[in-house]
PDB file of C-alpha atoms and ligand atoms in Angstrom:
ATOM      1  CA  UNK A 587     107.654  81.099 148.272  1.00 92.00           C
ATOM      2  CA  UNK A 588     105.032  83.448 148.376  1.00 93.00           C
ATOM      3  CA  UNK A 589     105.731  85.106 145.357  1.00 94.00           C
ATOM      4  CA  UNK A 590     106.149  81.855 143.636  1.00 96.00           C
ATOM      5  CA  UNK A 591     102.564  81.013 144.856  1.00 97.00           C
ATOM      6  CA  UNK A 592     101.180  84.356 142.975  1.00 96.00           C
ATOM      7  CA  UNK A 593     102.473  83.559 140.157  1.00 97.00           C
ATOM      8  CA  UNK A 594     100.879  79.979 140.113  1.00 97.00           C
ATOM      9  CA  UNK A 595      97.867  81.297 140.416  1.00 96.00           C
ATOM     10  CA  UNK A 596      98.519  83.659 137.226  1.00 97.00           C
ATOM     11  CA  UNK A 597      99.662  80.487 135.418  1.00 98.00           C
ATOM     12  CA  UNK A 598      96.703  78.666 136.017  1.00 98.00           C
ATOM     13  CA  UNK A 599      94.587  81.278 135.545  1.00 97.00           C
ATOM     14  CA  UNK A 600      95.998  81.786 132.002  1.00 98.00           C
ATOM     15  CA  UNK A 601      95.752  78.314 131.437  1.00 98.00           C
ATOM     16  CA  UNK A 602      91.929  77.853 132.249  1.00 97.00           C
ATOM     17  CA  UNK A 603      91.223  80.433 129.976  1.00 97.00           C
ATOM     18  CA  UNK A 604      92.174  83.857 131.515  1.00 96.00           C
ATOM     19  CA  UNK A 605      93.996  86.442 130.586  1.00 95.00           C
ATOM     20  CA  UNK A 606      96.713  88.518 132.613  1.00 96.00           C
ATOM     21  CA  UNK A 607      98.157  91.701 131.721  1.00 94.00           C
ATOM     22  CA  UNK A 608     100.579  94.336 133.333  1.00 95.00           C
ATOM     23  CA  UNK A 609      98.599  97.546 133.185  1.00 96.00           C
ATOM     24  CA  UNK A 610      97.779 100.393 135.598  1.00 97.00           C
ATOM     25  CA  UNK A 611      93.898 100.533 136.128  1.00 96.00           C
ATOM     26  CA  UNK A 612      92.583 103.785 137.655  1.00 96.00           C
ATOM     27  CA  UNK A 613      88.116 103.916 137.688  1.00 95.00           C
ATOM     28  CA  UNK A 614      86.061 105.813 134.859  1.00 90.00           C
ATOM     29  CA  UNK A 615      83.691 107.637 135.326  1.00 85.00           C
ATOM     30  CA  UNK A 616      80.711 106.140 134.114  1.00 87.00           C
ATOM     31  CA  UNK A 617      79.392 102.843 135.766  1.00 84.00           C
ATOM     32  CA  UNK A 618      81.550  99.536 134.257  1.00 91.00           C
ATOM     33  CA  UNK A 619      84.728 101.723 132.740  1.00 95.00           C
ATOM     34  CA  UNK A 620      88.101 101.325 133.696  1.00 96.00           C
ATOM     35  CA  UNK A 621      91.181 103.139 131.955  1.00 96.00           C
ATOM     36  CA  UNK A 622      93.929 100.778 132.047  1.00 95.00           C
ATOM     37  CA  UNK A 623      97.298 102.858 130.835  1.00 95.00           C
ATOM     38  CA  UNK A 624      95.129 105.171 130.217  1.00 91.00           C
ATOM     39  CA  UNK A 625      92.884 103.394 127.682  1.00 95.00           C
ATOM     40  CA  UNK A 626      89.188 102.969 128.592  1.00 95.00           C
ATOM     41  CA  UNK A 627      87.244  99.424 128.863  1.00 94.00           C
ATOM     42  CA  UNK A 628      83.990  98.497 130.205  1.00 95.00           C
ATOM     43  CA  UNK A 629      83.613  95.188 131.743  1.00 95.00           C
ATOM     44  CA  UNK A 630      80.316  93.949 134.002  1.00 93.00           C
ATOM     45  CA  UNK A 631      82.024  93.562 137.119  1.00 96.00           C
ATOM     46  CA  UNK A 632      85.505  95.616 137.889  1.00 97.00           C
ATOM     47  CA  UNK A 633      87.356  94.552 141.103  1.00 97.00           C
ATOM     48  CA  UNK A 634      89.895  96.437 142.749  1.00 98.00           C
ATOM     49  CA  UNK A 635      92.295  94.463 144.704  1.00 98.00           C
ATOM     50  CA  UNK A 636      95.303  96.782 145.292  1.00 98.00           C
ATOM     51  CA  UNK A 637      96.401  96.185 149.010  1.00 98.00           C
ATOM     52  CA  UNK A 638      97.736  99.175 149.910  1.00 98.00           C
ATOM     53  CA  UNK A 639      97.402 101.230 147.018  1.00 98.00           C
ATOM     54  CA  UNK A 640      93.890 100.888 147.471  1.00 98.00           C
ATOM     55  CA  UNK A 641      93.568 104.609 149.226  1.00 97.00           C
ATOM     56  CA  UNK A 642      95.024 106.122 146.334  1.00 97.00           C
ATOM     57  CA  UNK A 643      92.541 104.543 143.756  1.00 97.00           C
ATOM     58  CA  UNK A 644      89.614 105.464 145.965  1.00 97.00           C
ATOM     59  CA  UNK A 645      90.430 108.312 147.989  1.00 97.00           C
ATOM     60  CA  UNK A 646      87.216 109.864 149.370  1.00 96.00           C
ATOM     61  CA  UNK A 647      86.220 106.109 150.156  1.00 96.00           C
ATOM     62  CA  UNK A 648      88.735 104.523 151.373  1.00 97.00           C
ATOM     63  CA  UNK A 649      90.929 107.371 152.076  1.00 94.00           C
ATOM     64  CA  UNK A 650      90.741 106.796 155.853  1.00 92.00           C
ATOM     65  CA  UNK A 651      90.237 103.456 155.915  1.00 97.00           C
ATOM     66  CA  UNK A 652      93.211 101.328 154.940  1.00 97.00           C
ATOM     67  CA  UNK A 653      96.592 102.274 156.811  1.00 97.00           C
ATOM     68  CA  UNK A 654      99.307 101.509 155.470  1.00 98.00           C
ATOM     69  CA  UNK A 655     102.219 100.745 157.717  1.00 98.00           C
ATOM     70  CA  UNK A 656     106.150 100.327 157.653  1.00 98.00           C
ATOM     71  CA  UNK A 657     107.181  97.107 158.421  1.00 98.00           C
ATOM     72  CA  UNK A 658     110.722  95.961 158.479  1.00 98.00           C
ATOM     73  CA  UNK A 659     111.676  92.149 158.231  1.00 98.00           C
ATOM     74  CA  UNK A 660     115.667  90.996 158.798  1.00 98.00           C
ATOM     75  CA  UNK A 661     117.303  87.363 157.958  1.00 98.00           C
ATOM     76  CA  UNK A 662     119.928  85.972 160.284  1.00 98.00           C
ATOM     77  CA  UNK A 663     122.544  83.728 159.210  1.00 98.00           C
ATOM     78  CA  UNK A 664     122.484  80.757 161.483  1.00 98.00           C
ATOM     79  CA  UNK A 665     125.761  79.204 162.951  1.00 97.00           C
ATOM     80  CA  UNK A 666     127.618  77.868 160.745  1.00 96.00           C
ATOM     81  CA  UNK A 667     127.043  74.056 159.809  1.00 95.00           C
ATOM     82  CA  UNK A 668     123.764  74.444 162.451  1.00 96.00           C
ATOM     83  CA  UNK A 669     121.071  72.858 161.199  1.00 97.00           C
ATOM     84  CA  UNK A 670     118.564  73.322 164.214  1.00 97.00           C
ATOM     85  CA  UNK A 671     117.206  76.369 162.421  1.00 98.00           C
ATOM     86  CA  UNK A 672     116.333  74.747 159.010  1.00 97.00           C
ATOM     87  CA  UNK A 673     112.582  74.105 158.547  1.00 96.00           C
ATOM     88  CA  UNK A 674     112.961  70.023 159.225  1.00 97.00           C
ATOM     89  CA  UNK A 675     114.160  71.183 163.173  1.00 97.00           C
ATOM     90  CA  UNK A 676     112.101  74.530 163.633  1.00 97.00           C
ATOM     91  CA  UNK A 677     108.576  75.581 163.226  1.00 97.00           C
ATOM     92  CA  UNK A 678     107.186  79.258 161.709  1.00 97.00           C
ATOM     93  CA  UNK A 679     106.696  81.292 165.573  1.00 97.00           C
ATOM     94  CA  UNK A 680     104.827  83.815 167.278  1.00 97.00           C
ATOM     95  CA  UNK A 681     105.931  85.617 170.341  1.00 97.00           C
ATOM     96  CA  UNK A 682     103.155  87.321 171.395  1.00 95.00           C
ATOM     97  CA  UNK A 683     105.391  89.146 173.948  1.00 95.00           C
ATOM     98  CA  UNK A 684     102.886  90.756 175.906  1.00 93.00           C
ATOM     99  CA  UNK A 685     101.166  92.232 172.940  1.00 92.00           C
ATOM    100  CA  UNK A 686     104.717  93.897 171.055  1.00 95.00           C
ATOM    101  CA  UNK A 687     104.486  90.299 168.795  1.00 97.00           C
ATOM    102  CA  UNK A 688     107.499  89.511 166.998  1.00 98.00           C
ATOM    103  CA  UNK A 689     107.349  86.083 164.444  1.00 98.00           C
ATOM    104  CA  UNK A 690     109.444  84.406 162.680  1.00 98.00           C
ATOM    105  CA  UNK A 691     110.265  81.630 159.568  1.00 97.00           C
ATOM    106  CA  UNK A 692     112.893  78.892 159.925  1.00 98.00           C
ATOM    107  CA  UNK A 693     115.875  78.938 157.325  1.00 97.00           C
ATOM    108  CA  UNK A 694     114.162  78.151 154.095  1.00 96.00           C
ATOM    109  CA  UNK A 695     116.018  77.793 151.016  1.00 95.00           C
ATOM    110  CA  UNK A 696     119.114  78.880 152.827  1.00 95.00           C
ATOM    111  CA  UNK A 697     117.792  82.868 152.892  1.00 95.00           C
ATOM    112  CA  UNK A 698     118.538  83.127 156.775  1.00 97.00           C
ATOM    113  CA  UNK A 699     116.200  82.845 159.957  1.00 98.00           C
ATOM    114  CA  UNK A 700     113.603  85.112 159.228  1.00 98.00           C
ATOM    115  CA  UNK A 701     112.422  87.494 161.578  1.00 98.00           C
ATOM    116  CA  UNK A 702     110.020  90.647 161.987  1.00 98.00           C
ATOM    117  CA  UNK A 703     107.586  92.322 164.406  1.00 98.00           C
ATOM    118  CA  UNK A 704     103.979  92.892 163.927  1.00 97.00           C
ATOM    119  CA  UNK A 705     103.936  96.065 165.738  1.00 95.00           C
ATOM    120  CA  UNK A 706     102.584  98.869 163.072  1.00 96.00           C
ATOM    121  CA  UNK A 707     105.532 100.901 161.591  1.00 96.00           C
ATOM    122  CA  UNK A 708     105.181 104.599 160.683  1.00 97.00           C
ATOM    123  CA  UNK A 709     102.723 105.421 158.293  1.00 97.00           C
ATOM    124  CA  UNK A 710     104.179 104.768 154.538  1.00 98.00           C
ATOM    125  CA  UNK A 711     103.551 105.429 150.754  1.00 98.00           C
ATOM    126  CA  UNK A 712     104.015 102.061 149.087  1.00 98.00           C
ATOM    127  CA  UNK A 713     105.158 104.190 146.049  1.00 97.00           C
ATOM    128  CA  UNK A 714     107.813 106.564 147.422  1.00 98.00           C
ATOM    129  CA  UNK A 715     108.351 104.948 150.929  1.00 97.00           C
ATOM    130  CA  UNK A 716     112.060 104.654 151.788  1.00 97.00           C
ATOM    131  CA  UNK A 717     112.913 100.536 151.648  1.00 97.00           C
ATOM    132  CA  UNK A 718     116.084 100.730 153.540  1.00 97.00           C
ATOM    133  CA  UNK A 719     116.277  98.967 156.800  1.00 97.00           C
ATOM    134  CA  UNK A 720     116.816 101.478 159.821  1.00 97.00           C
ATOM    135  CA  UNK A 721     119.590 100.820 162.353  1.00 97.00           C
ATOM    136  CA  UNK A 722     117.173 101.102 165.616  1.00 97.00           C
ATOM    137  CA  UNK A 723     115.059  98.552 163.544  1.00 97.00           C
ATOM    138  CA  UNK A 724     117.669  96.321 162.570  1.00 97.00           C
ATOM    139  CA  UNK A 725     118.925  96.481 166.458  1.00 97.00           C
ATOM    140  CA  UNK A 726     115.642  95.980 167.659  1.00 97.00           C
ATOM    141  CA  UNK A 727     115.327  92.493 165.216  1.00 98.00           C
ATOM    142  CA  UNK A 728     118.535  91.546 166.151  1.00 98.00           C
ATOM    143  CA  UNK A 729     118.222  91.611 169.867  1.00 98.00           C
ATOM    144  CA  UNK A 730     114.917  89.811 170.129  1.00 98.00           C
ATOM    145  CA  UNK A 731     116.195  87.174 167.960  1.00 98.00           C
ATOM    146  CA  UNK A 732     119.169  86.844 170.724  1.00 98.00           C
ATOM    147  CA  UNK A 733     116.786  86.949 173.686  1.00 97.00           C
ATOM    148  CA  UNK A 734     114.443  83.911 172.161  1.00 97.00           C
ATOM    149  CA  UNK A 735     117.457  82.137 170.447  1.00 98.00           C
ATOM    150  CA  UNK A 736     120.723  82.936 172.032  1.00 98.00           C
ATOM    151  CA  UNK A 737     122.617  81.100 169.455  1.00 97.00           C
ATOM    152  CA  UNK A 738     121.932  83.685 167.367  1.00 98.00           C
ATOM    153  CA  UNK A 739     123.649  86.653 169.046  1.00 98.00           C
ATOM    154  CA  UNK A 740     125.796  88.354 167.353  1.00 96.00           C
ATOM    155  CA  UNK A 741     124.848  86.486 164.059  1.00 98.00           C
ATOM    156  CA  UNK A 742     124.986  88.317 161.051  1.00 98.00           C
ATOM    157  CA  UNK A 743     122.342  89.831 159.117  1.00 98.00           C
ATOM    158  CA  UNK A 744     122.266  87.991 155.240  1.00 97.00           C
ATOM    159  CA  UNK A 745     119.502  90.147 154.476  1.00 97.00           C
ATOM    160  CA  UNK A 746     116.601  93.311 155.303  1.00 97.00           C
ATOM    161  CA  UNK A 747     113.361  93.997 153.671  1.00 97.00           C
ATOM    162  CA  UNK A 748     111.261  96.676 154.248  1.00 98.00           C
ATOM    163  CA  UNK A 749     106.956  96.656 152.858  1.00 96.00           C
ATOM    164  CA  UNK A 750     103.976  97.969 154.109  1.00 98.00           C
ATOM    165  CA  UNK A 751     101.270  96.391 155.827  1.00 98.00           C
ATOM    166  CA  UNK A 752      97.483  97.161 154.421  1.00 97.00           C
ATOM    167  CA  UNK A 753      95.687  97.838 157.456  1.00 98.00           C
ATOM    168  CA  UNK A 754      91.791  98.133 158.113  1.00 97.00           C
ATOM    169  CA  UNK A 755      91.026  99.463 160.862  1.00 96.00           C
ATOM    170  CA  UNK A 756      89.996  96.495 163.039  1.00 95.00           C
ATOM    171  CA  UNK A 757      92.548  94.734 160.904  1.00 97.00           C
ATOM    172  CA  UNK A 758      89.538  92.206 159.267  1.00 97.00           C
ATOM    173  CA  UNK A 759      89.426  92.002 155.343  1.00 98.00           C
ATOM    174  CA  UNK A 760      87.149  94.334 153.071  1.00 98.00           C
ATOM    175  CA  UNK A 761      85.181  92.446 151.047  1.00 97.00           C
ATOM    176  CA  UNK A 762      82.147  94.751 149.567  1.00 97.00           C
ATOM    177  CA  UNK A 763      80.909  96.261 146.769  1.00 96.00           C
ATOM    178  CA  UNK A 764      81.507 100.231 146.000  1.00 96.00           C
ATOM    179  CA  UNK A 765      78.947 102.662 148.022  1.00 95.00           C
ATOM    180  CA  UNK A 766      78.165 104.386 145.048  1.00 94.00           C
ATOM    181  CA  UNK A 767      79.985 102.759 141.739  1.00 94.00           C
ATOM    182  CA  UNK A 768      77.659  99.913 139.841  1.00 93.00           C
ATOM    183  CA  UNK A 769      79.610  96.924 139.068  1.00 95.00           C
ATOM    184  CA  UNK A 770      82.946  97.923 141.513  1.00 96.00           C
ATOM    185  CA  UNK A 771      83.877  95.944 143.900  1.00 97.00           C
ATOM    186  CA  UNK A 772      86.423  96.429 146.660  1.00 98.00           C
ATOM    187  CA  UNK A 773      89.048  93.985 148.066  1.00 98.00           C
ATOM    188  CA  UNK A 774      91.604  94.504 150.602  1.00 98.00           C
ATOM    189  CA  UNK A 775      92.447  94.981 154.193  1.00 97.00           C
ATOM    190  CA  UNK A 776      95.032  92.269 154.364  1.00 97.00           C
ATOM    191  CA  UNK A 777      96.455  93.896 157.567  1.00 97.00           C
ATOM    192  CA  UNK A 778      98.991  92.053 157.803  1.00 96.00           C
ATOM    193  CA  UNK A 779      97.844  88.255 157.512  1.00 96.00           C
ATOM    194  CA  UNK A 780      96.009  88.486 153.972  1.00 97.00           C
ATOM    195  CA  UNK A 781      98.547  86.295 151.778  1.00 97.00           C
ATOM    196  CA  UNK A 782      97.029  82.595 153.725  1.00 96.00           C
ATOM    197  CA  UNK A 783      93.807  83.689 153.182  1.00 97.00           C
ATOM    198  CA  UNK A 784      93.999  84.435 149.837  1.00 96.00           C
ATOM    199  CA  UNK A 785      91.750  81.245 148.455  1.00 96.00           C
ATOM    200  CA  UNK A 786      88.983  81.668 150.799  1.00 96.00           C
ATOM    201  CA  UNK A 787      89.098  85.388 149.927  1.00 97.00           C
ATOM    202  CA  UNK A 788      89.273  84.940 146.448  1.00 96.00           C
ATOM    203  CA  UNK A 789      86.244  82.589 146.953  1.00 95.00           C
ATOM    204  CA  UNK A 790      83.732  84.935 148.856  1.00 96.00           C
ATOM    205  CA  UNK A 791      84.581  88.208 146.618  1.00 96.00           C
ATOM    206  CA  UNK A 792      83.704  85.710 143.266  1.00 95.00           C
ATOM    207  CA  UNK A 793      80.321  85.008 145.173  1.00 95.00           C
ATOM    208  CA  UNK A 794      79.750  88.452 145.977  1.00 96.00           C
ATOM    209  CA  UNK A 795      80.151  89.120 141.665  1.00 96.00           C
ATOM    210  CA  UNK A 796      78.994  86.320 140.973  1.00 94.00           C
ATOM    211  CA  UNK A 797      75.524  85.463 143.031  1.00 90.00           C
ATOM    212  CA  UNK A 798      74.821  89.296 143.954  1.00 84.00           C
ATOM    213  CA  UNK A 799      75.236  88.312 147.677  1.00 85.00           C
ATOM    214  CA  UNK A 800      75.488  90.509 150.221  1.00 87.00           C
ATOM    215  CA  UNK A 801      78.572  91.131 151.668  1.00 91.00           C
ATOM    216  CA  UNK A 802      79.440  89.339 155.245  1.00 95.00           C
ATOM    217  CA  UNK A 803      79.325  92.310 157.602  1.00 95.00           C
ATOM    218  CA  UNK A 804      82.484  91.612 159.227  1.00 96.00           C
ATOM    219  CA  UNK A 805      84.242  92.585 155.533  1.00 97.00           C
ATOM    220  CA  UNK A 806      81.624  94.883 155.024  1.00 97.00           C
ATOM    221  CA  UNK A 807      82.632  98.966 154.085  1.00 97.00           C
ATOM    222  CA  UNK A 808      80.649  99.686 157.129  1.00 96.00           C
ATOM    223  CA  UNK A 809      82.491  97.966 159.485  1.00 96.00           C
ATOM    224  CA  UNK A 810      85.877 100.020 158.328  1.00 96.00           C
ATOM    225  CA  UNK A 811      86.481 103.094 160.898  1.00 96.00           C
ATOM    226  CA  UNK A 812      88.455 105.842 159.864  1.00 96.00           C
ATOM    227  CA  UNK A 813      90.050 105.187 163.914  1.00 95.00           C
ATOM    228  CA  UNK A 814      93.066 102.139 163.754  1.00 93.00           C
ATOM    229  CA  UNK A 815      91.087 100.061 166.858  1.00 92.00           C
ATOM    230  CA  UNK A 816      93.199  96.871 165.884  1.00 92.00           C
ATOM    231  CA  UNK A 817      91.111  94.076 167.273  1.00 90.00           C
ATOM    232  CA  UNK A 818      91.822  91.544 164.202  1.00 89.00           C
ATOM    233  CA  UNK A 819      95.710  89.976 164.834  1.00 79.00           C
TER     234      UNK A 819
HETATM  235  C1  FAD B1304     106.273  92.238 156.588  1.00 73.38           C
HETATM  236  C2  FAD B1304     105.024  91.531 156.180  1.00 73.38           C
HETATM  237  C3  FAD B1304     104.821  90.243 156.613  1.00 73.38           C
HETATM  238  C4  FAD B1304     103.646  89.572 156.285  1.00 73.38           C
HETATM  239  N1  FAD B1304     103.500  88.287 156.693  1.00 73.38           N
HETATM  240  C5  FAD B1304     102.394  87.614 156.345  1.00 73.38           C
HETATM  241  C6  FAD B1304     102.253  86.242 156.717  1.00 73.38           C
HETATM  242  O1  FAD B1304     103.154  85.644 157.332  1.00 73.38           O
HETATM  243  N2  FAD B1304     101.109  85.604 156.353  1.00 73.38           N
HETATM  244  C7  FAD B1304     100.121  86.219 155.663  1.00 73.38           C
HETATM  245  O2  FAD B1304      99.107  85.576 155.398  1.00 73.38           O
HETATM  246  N3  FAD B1304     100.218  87.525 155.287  1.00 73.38           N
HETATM  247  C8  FAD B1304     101.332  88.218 155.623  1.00 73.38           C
HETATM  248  N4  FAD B1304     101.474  89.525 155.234  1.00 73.38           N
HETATM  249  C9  FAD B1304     100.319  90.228 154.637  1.00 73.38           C
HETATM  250  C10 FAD B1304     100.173  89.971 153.159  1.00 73.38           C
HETATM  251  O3  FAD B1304     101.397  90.205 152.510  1.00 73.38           O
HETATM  252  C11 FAD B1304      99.099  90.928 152.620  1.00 73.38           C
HETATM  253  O4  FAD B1304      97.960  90.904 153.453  1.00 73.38           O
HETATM  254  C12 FAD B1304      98.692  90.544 151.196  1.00 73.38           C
HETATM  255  O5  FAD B1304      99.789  90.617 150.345  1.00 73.38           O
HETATM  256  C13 FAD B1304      97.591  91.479 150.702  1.00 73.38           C
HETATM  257  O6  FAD B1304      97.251  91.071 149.406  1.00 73.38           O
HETATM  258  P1  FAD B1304      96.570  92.094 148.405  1.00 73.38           P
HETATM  259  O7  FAD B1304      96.348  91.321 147.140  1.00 73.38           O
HETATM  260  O8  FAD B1304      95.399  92.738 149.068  1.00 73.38           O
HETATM  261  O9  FAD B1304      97.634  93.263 148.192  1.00 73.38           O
HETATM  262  P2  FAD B1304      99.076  93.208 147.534  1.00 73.38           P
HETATM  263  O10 FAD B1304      99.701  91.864 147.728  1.00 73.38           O
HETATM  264  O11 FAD B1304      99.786  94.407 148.023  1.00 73.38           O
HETATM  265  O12 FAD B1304      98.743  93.359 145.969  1.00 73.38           O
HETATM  266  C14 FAD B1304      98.206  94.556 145.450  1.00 73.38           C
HETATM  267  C15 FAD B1304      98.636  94.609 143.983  1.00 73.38           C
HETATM  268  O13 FAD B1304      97.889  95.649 143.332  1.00 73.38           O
HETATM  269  C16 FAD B1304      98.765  96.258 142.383  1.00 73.38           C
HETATM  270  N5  FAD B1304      98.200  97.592 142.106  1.00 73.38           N
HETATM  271  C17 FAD B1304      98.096  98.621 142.975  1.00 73.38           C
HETATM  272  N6  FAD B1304      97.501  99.674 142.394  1.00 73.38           N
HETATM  273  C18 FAD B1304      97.227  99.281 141.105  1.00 73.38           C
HETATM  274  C19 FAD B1304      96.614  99.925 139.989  1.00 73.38           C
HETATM  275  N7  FAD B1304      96.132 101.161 140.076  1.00 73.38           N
HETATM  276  N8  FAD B1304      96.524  99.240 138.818  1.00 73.38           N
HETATM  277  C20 FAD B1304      96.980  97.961 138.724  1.00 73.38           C
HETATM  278  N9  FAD B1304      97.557  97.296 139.750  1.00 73.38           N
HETATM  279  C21 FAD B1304      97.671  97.948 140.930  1.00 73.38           C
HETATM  280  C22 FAD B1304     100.103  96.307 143.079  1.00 73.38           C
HETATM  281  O14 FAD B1304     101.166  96.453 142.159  1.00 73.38           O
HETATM  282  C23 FAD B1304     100.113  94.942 143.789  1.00 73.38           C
HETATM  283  O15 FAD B1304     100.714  93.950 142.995  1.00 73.38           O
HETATM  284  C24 FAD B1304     102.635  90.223 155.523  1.00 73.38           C
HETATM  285  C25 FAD B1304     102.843  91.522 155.044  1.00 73.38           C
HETATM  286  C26 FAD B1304     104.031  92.178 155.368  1.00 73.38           C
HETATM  287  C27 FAD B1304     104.242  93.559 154.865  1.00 73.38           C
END
């Protein structure tokens, strides 16, 4: 449903006049020039919004900054013909578990309970990262999901994904301009719960381009530590 969401927003984007294209960016190196596949543009404002990737665009700024975690998420097939884990009879959930926090999505659009823990994986390269499920993780999931809803021991698994969580260090959102590039702006540090904010994140960074603001300190640069101190669940 996420995904779907995305690519509303690309849709009416395109529609109001935008336009969308498929291409790698990497930063020139003059002020206002970006080579996308390789072929160079200039544009007044250039933001860089690429989650996890983000410490490979910028190195030497962001480097240290954004962590980028392993995160493993498993669906459970319910009983069969139980309905009390379909979304009409069971919420989203948190089980903040004396800090180890495992959460979880009822049965929507028939994909399986969905559940995951929000304890940071082993550092991971989004490119070359291995995206298969481990069996200690896949034990771990299943076992929780049997201690908070025994009608699910035992259940199957219907399906595993494996991502990578974006993580500042205090686990807030960056939300600033480049240190040193005119016209470059910065955008990341989902940490784990960027997708909901997207709107109101999408909203500040267009002011920041836009009116020339300054950037709220909490998603200020300065703010991110090259130290994970998560303080931001
Ligand atoms: C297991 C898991 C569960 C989560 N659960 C939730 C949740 O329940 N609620 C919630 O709000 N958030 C959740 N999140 C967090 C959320 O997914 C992220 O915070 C959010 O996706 C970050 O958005 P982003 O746009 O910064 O980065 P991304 O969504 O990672 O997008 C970055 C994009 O940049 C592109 N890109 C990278 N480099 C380049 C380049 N050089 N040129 C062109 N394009 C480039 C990539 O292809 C990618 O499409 C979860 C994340 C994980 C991993």
């Amino acid at each position: 449903m996420a995904r779907r969401a995305v690519q509303e927003v690309v849709a009416r984007f395109v529609a109001g006049g935008g336009e969308y294209r498929h291409m790698h960016a990497a930063p020139g190196a003059e002020p206002g020039v970006v080579t996308l596949n390789g072929e160079r543009r200039v544009a007044s404002a250039i933001v860089y919004a690429c989650g996890p990737w983000l410490p490979k665009v910028f190195p030497d700024v962001l480097g240290g900054r954004i962590f980028v975690t392993r995160q493993e998420v498993a669906f459970i097939a319910p009983p069969d013909g139980d309905d009390s884990f379909d979304e009409a009879r069971l919420p989203g959930w948190a089980d903040f578990n004396g800090g180890d926090l495992y959460y979880g999505f009822p049965n929507l659009e028939s994909r399986g309970f969905k559940i995951a823990r929000d304890t940071h994986g082993a550092a991971f390269d989004p490119d070359t990262g291995d995206r298969r499920v481990t069996e200690a993780g896949a034990q771990l999931l299943s076992a929780f999901a049997a201690h908070r809803f025994p009608a699910l021991a035992g259940r199957p698994f219907t399906e595993f994904r494996v991502c990578q969580y974006e993580n500042s260090s205090n686990g807030d959102f960056l939300i600033d301009r480049h240190p040193t590039m005119q016209g470059v702006y910065l955008l990341g540090g989902g940490s784990g719960h960027g997708f909901k904010h997207g709107p109101e994140v999408g909203r500040m960074m267009a002011e920041l381009v836009n009116d020339g603001r300054a950037p709220d300190p909490r998603f200020s640069l300065a703010t991110k530590q090259t130290v994970q101190a998560r303080s931001v669940l």
